[in-house]
PDB file of C-alpha atoms in Angstrom:
ATOM      1  CA  SER A   8      71.660  41.955 -48.661  1.00 81.00           C
ATOM      2  CA  ALA A   9      68.930  43.504 -50.748  1.00 89.00           C
ATOM      3  CA  VAL A  10      65.880  45.560 -49.867  1.00 93.00           C
ATOM      4  CA  ILE A  11      63.006  45.365 -52.331  1.00 95.00           C
ATOM      5  CA  SER A  12      60.013  47.636 -52.618  1.00 96.00           C
ATOM      6  CA  GLN A  13      56.923  47.086 -54.729  1.00 97.00           C
ATOM      7  CA  LYS A  14      54.166  49.392 -55.885  1.00 97.00           C
ATOM      8  CA  PRO A  15      51.247  49.237 -55.545  1.00 97.00           C
ATOM      9  CA  SER A  16      50.904  47.176 -52.397  1.00 95.00           C
ATOM     10  CA  ARG A  17      47.364  46.248 -53.360  1.00 95.00           C
ATOM     11  CA  ASP A  18      44.757  47.105 -55.948  1.00 97.00           C
ATOM     12  CA  ILE A  19      41.254  46.198 -56.969  1.00 97.00           C
ATOM     13  CA  CYS A  20      40.776  46.188 -60.723  1.00 96.00           C
ATOM     14  CA  GLN A  21      37.968  45.514 -63.142  1.00 97.00           C
ATOM     15  CA  ARG A  22      38.168  42.627 -65.568  1.00 97.00           C
ATOM     16  CA  GLY A  23      39.570  43.509 -68.951  1.00 97.00           C
ATOM     17  CA  THR A  24      41.899  46.195 -67.615  1.00 97.00           C
ATOM     18  CA  SER A  25      45.666  46.021 -67.061  1.00 97.00           C
ATOM     19  CA  LEU A  26      47.842  46.732 -64.030  1.00 98.00           C
ATOM     20  CA  THR A  27      51.564  47.439 -63.965  1.00 98.00           C
ATOM     21  CA  ILE A  28      53.487  46.451 -60.849  1.00 98.00           C
ATOM     22  CA  GLN A  29      56.807  48.085 -60.095  1.00 98.00           C
ATOM     23  CA  CYS A  30      59.742  46.481 -58.307  1.00 97.00           C
ATOM     24  CA  GLN A  31      62.717  48.493 -57.041  1.00 97.00           C
ATOM     25  CA  VAL A  32      65.861  46.970 -55.507  1.00 96.00           C
ATOM     26  CA  ASP A  33      68.387  48.934 -53.475  1.00 95.00           C
ATOM     27  CA  SER A  34      71.347  47.277 -55.195  1.00 93.00           C
ATOM     28  CA  GLN A  35      72.243  46.175 -58.693  1.00 93.00           C
ATOM     29  CA  VAL A  36      71.256  42.600 -59.522  1.00 91.00           C
ATOM     30  CA  THR A  37      71.559  40.600 -62.703  1.00 88.00           C
ATOM     31  CA  MET A  38      68.323  38.660 -62.494  1.00 88.00           C
ATOM     32  CA  MET A  39      64.962  39.563 -61.029  1.00 93.00           C
ATOM     33  CA  PHE A  40      62.193  37.025 -60.625  1.00 94.00           C
ATOM     34  CA  TRP A  41      58.451  37.526 -60.733  1.00 96.00           C
ATOM     35  CA  TYR A  42      56.279  35.068 -58.818  1.00 95.00           C
ATOM     36  CA  ARG A  43      52.542  34.610 -58.457  1.00 96.00           C
ATOM     37  CA  GLN A  44      50.836  33.265 -55.376  1.00 93.00           C
ATOM     38  CA  GLN A  45      47.211  32.355 -55.947  1.00 93.00           C
ATOM     39  CA  PRO A  46      44.907  32.184 -52.921  1.00 89.00           C
ATOM     40  CA  GLY A  47      45.843  29.303 -50.653  1.00 84.00           C
ATOM     41  CA  GLN A  48      48.654  28.223 -52.947  1.00 87.00           C
ATOM     42  CA  SER A  49      52.411  28.421 -52.890  1.00 87.00           C
ATOM     43  CA  LEU A  50      54.506  30.544 -55.195  1.00 91.00           C
ATOM     44  CA  THR A  51      54.867  29.891 -58.900  1.00 93.00           C
ATOM     45  CA  LEU A  52      57.539  31.490 -61.050  1.00 93.00           C
ATOM     46  CA  ILE A  53      56.130  33.607 -63.870  1.00 96.00           C
ATOM     47  CA  ALA A  54      59.359  34.767 -65.500  1.00 95.00           C
ATOM     48  CA  THR A  55      62.964  35.765 -65.021  1.00 93.00           C
ATOM     49  CA  ALA A  56      63.823  39.330 -66.003  1.00 92.00           C
ATOM     50  CA  ASN A  57      67.345  40.016 -67.234  1.00 86.00           C
ATOM     51  CA  GLN A  58      68.572  43.517 -67.916  1.00 82.00           C
ATOM     52  CA  GLY A  59      69.100  44.142 -71.600  1.00 80.00           C
ATOM     53  CA  SER A  60      67.341  41.047 -72.893  1.00 82.00           C
ATOM     54  CA  GLU A  61      63.878  39.552 -73.196  1.00 87.00           C
ATOM     55  CA  ALA A  62      62.398  37.994 -70.098  1.00 92.00           C
ATOM     56  CA  THR A  63      62.342  34.207 -69.883  1.00 92.00           C
ATOM     57  CA  TYR A  64      58.844  32.879 -69.219  1.00 95.00           C
ATOM     58  CA  GLU A  65      57.925  29.645 -67.474  1.00 93.00           C
ATOM     59  CA  SER A  66      55.541  27.135 -68.956  1.00 92.00           C
ATOM     60  CA  GLY A  67      51.988  28.428 -68.825  1.00 94.00           C
ATOM     61  CA  PHE A  68      52.933  32.113 -68.839  1.00 96.00           C
ATOM     62  CA  VAL A  69      53.206  34.217 -71.988  1.00 95.00           C
ATOM     63  CA  ILE A  70      54.576  37.635 -72.785  1.00 96.00           C
ATOM     64  CA  ASP A  71      51.286  38.954 -74.163  1.00 96.00           C
ATOM     65  CA  LYS A  72      49.599  38.335 -70.814  1.00 97.00           C
ATOM     66  CA  PHE A  73      52.512  39.265 -68.530  1.00 97.00           C
ATOM     67  CA  PRO A  74      54.813  41.719 -70.322  1.00 96.00           C
ATOM     68  CA  ILE A  75      57.925  42.564 -68.324  1.00 96.00           C
ATOM     69  CA  SER A  76      60.331  45.450 -68.557  1.00 94.00           C
ATOM     70  CA  ARG A  77      63.840  45.577 -67.119  1.00 93.00           C
ATOM     71  CA  PRO A  78      65.318  48.949 -68.035  1.00 91.00           C
ATOM     72  CA  ASN A  79      68.227  48.802 -65.577  1.00 92.00           C
ATOM     73  CA  LEU A  80      69.849  46.654 -62.890  1.00 93.00           C
ATOM     74  CA  THR A  81      67.653  47.915 -60.026  1.00 95.00           C
ATOM     75  CA  PHE A  82      64.162  48.113 -61.500  1.00 95.00           C
ATOM     76  CA  SER A  83      61.579  45.960 -63.226  1.00 96.00           C
ATOM     77  CA  THR A  84      57.880  46.068 -64.008  1.00 96.00           C
ATOM     78  CA  LEU A  85      55.343  43.318 -64.525  1.00 97.00           C
ATOM     79  CA  THR A  86      52.075  44.076 -66.281  1.00 98.00           C
ATOM     80  CA  VAL A  87      49.050  41.852 -65.830  1.00 98.00           C
ATOM     81  CA  SER A  88      47.073  42.386 -69.020  1.00 97.00           C
ATOM     82  CA  ASN A  89      43.405  41.930 -69.857  1.00 97.00           C
ATOM     83  CA  MET A  90      42.712  40.800 -66.334  1.00 97.00           C
ATOM     84  CA  SER A  91      40.166  38.219 -65.281  1.00 96.00           C
ATOM     85  CA  PRO A  92      39.150  37.121 -61.773  1.00 96.00           C
ATOM     86  CA  GLU A  93      41.554  34.181 -62.120  1.00 95.00           C
ATOM     87  CA  ASP A  94      44.416  36.686 -62.018  1.00 97.00           C
ATOM     88  CA  SER A  95      43.544  37.594 -58.438  1.00 96.00           C
ATOM     89  CA  SER A  96      46.761  36.747 -56.626  1.00 96.00           C
ATOM     90  CA  ILE A  97      49.717  38.149 -54.773  1.00 95.00           C
ATOM     91  CA  TYR A  98      52.511  39.060 -57.164  1.00 97.00           C
ATOM     92  CA  LEU A  99      56.031  39.148 -55.746  1.00 95.00           C
ATOM     93  CA  CYS A 100      59.371  40.101 -57.155  1.00 96.00           C
ATOM     94  CA  SER A 101      62.516  38.485 -55.854  1.00 95.00           C
ATOM     95  CA  VAL A 102      66.269  38.670 -56.283  1.00 93.00           C
ATOM     96  CA  SER A 103      69.190  36.523 -55.312  1.00 85.00           C
ATOM     97  CA  ALA A 104      72.140  38.271 -53.688  1.00 82.00           C
ATOM     98  CA  GLY A 105      75.098  36.560 -52.084  1.00 77.00           C
ATOM     99  CA  GLY A 106      73.288  33.246 -52.423  1.00 75.00           C
ATOM    100  CA  GLU A 107      70.367  34.456 -50.320  1.00 82.00           C
ATOM    101  CA  GLN A 108      66.872  35.039 -51.635  1.00 87.00           C
ATOM    102  CA  TYR A 109      65.110  38.329 -51.014  1.00 92.00           C
ATOM    103  CA  PHE A 110      61.462  39.045 -51.677  1.00 94.00           C
ATOM    104  CA  GLY A 111      59.450  42.163 -52.144  1.00 94.00           C
ATOM    105  CA  PRO A 112      56.421  42.734 -49.904  1.00 93.00           C
ATOM    106  CA  GLY A 113      54.084  41.673 -52.694  1.00 94.00           C
ATOM    107  CA  THR A 114      51.220  43.262 -54.588  1.00 96.00           C
ATOM    108  CA  ARG A 115      47.811  41.908 -53.661  1.00 95.00           C
ATOM    109  CA  LEU A 116      45.617  42.072 -56.753  1.00 97.00           C
ATOM    110  CA  THR A 117      41.878  41.516 -56.741  1.00 97.00           C
ATOM    111  CA  VAL A 118      40.042  41.432 -60.062  1.00 97.00           C
ATOM    112  CA  THR A 119      36.292  41.938 -59.997  1.00 96.00           C
TER     113      THR A 119
ATOM    114  CA  LYS B   5      53.879  14.594 -58.131  1.00 60.00           C
ATOM    115  CA  ASN B   6      55.393  17.916 -57.109  1.00 72.00           C
ATOM    116  CA  GLU B   7      59.144  18.269 -57.194  1.00 88.00           C
ATOM    117  CA  VAL B   8      59.063  19.595 -53.624  1.00 93.00           C
ATOM    118  CA  GLU B   9      56.754  18.053 -51.041  1.00 95.00           C
ATOM    119  CA  GLN B  10      56.204  19.349 -47.519  1.00 96.00           C
ATOM    120  CA  SER B  11      54.544  17.773 -44.535  1.00 96.00           C
ATOM    121  CA  PRO B  12      52.435  18.417 -42.692  1.00 96.00           C
ATOM    122  CA  GLN B  13      50.326  20.929 -44.627  1.00 95.00           C
ATOM    123  CA  ASN B  14      48.845  22.264 -41.409  1.00 96.00           C
ATOM    124  CA  LEU B  15      50.185  22.057 -37.878  1.00 97.00           C
ATOM    125  CA  THR B  16      48.674  23.370 -34.663  1.00 97.00           C
ATOM    126  CA  ALA B  17      50.601  23.160 -31.411  1.00 97.00           C
ATOM    127  CA  GLN B  18      50.742  24.650 -27.949  1.00 97.00           C
ATOM    128  CA  GLU B  19      53.255  27.258 -26.941  1.00 97.00           C
ATOM    129  CA  GLY B  20      56.521  25.666 -25.881  1.00 97.00           C
ATOM    130  CA  GLU B  21      56.238  22.562 -28.037  1.00 97.00           C
ATOM    131  CA  PHE B  22      59.027  21.352 -30.300  1.00 98.00           C
ATOM    132  CA  ILE B  23      58.008  21.711 -33.944  1.00 98.00           C
ATOM    133  CA  THR B  24      59.252  19.756 -36.954  1.00 98.00           C
ATOM    134  CA  ILE B  25      58.374  20.486 -40.579  1.00 98.00           C
ATOM    135  CA  ASN B  26      59.609  18.151 -43.285  1.00 98.00           C
ATOM    136  CA  CYS B  27      60.556  18.702 -46.920  1.00 97.00           C
ATOM    137  CA  SER B  28      61.365  16.105 -49.567  1.00 97.00           C
ATOM    138  CA  TYR B  29      62.484  16.845 -53.084  1.00 94.00           C
ATOM    139  CA  SER B  30      62.891  14.742 -56.185  1.00 90.00           C
ATOM    140  CA  VAL B  31      65.429  16.721 -58.217  1.00 81.00           C
ATOM    141  CA  GLY B  32      69.123  17.383 -57.907  1.00 82.00           C
ATOM    142  CA  ILE B  33      69.614  20.673 -56.141  1.00 86.00           C
ATOM    143  CA  SER B  34      72.327  23.226 -55.523  1.00 86.00           C
ATOM    144  CA  ALA B  35      70.628  24.642 -52.425  1.00 91.00           C
ATOM    145  CA  LEU B  36      67.515  24.341 -50.303  1.00 94.00           C
ATOM    146  CA  HIS B  37      65.820  27.337 -48.745  1.00 94.00           C
ATOM    147  CA  TRP B  38      63.464  27.634 -45.809  1.00 97.00           C
ATOM    148  CA  LEU B  39      61.227  30.691 -46.000  1.00 96.00           C
ATOM    149  CA  GLN B  40      58.689  32.197 -43.618  1.00 96.00           C
ATOM    150  CA  GLN B  41      55.554  33.964 -44.817  1.00 93.00           C
ATOM    151  CA  HIS B  42      53.478  35.952 -42.344  1.00 87.00           C
ATOM    152  CA  PRO B  43      49.752  36.648 -42.823  1.00 81.00           C
ATOM    153  CA  GLY B  44      50.481  40.017 -44.432  1.00 75.00           C
ATOM    154  CA  GLY B  45      52.213  38.167 -47.261  1.00 71.00           C
ATOM    155  CA  GLY B  46      55.823  39.220 -46.737  1.00 85.00           C
ATOM    156  CA  ILE B  47      58.398  36.456 -47.184  1.00 91.00           C
ATOM    157  CA  VAL B  48      61.603  36.221 -45.201  1.00 91.00           C
ATOM    158  CA  SER B  49      64.454  33.844 -45.898  1.00 92.00           C
ATOM    159  CA  LEU B  50      65.298  31.783 -42.812  1.00 95.00           C
ATOM    160  CA  PHE B  51      67.986  29.435 -44.082  1.00 94.00           C
ATOM    161  CA  MET B  52      69.862  28.413 -47.175  1.00 92.00           C
ATOM    162  CA  LEU B  53      71.391  24.949 -46.980  1.00 92.00           C
ATOM    163  CA  SER B  54      73.504  22.829 -49.264  1.00 90.00           C
ATOM    164  CA  SER B  55      74.640  20.351 -46.610  1.00 92.00           C
ATOM    165  CA  GLY B  56      74.569  19.617 -42.911  1.00 94.00           C
ATOM    166  CA  LYS B  57      72.818  21.759 -40.353  1.00 96.00           C
ATOM    167  CA  LYS B  58      72.301  25.415 -39.526  1.00 96.00           C
ATOM    168  CA  LYS B  59      70.981  27.062 -36.375  1.00 97.00           C
ATOM    169  CA  HIS B  60      69.632  30.537 -35.818  1.00 95.00           C
ATOM    170  CA  GLY B  61      68.144  31.256 -32.439  1.00 96.00           C
ATOM    171  CA  ARG B  62      65.340  28.765 -31.819  1.00 97.00           C
ATOM    172  CA  LEU B  63      65.331  27.578 -35.415  1.00 97.00           C
ATOM    173  CA  ILE B  64      67.355  24.651 -36.717  1.00 98.00           C
ATOM    174  CA  ALA B  65      67.471  23.395 -40.293  1.00 98.00           C
ATOM    175  CA  THR B  66      69.007  20.137 -41.450  1.00 97.00           C
ATOM    176  CA  ILE B  67      69.473  18.565 -44.843  1.00 97.00           C
ATOM    177  CA  ASN B  68      70.327  15.036 -45.966  1.00 95.00           C
ATOM    178  CA  ILE B  69      71.466  15.238 -49.577  1.00 92.00           C
ATOM    179  CA  GLN B  70      71.533  11.448 -50.088  1.00 92.00           C
ATOM    180  CA  GLU B  71      67.945  11.067 -48.898  1.00 94.00           C
ATOM    181  CA  LYS B  72      66.807  14.339 -50.548  1.00 94.00           C
ATOM    182  CA  HIS B  73      65.187  15.448 -47.335  1.00 96.00           C
ATOM    183  CA  SER B  74      65.309  18.490 -45.103  1.00 97.00           C
ATOM    184  CA  SER B  75      63.716  19.373 -41.778  1.00 98.00           C
ATOM    185  CA  LEU B  76      63.009  22.665 -40.059  1.00 98.00           C
ATOM    186  CA  HIS B  77      62.778  22.539 -36.276  1.00 98.00           C
ATOM    187  CA  ILE B  78      61.490  25.184 -33.914  1.00 98.00           C
ATOM    188  CA  THR B  79      62.345  24.819 -30.236  1.00 97.00           C
ATOM    189  CA  ALA B  80      60.265  26.400 -27.473  1.00 97.00           C
ATOM    190  CA  SER B  81      57.632  27.510 -29.971  1.00 97.00           C
ATOM    191  CA  HIS B  82      55.840  30.812 -29.439  1.00 97.00           C
ATOM    192  CA  PRO B  83      52.625  32.276 -30.891  1.00 96.00           C
ATOM    193  CA  ARG B  84      54.725  34.734 -32.910  1.00 94.00           C
ATOM    194  CA  ASP B  85      56.112  31.715 -34.798  1.00 96.00           C
ATOM    195  CA  SER B  86      52.668  31.287 -36.359  1.00 96.00           C
ATOM    196  CA  ALA B  87      53.198  31.636 -40.097  1.00 96.00           C
ATOM    197  CA  VAL B  88      53.451  29.630 -43.290  1.00 95.00           C
ATOM    198  CA  TYR B  89      56.820  27.919 -43.674  1.00 97.00           C
ATOM    199  CA  ILE B  90      57.904  27.202 -47.209  1.00 96.00           C
ATOM    200  CA  CYS B  91      60.617  24.912 -48.486  1.00 96.00           C
ATOM    201  CA  ALA B  92      62.133  25.823 -51.852  1.00 94.00           C
ATOM    202  CA  VAL B  93      64.977  24.438 -53.932  1.00 93.00           C
ATOM    203  CA  SER B  94      67.286  25.801 -56.578  1.00 88.00           C
ATOM    204  CA  ALA B  95      68.925  23.523 -59.117  1.00 78.00           C
ATOM    205  CA  GLY B  96      72.211  23.796 -60.969  1.00 67.00           C
ATOM    206  CA  GLY B  97      73.346  27.332 -61.556  1.00 65.00           C
ATOM    207  CA  ALA B  98      69.798  28.659 -61.643  1.00 65.00           C
ATOM    208  CA  GLN B  99      68.833  31.205 -59.042  1.00 75.00           C
ATOM    209  CA  LYS B 100      65.118  30.644 -59.562  1.00 81.00           C
ATOM    210  CA  LEU B 101      63.282  28.585 -56.960  1.00 87.00           C
ATOM    211  CA  VAL B 102      60.812  25.734 -57.017  1.00 90.00           C
ATOM    212  CA  PHE B 103      58.515  25.872 -54.017  1.00 93.00           C
ATOM    213  CA  GLY B 104      56.785  23.374 -51.812  1.00 94.00           C
ATOM    214  CA  GLN B 105      53.157  23.972 -51.000  1.00 93.00           C
ATOM    215  CA  GLY B 106      53.946  25.369 -47.555  1.00 94.00           C
ATOM    216  CA  THR B 107      53.128  24.364 -43.992  1.00 96.00           C
ATOM    217  CA  ARG B 108      50.697  26.537 -42.067  1.00 96.00           C
ATOM    218  CA  LEU B 109      51.850  26.599 -38.441  1.00 97.00           C
ATOM    219  CA  THR B 110      49.646  27.882 -35.636  1.00 97.00           C
ATOM    220  CA  ILE B 111      51.020  28.120 -32.111  1.00 97.00           C
ATOM    221  CA  ASN B 112      48.372  28.620 -29.455  1.00 97.00           C
ATOM    222  CA  PRO B 113      49.201  30.344 -26.167  1.00 95.00           C
TER     223      PRO B 113
END
């Protein structure tokens, strides 16, 4: 199993600023996934973060907007840059361990 | 057309009723996941299926690989079952998931 914590749990930010979200896992994992859940929508994969290499971004997401760090096998950060109200979402990190999927509690971001 | 389709999108039922949520997918998969998301946003994995049927308490999940269809059943539903239920699939060796749009279930006492 895996227990995931995220910080912050929520934030209200002004447009044009940036927010870095931290994700900590209690065990070592190869891949960590960052998802976005816009209001009333399901989850969409932003990128896959591999330790020691560049993150792999899904179509529609770019590194300049969502830079990711993965300094070790238990930690990752996602930055939401130059925010606009359209970035208001829940951001979740996730890992796969033993074939099961585990999710962090999410970071609820509101951009005003 | 989404790769993963769920029905219904919303479901309201009375306590005690038998609940069925359906999921159809259009891609080859290595596994299908049923997830539960409570109003606070936290997501819990209920089942991972690659074939057949699994049961956990009052929850049952089935999958038909040939028909590319899965169902989640809840027996003797209870208001605490009220949540969004999400079907998601993983393909090939990839661990990343593709999600359905979710089914919002409300169980009234």
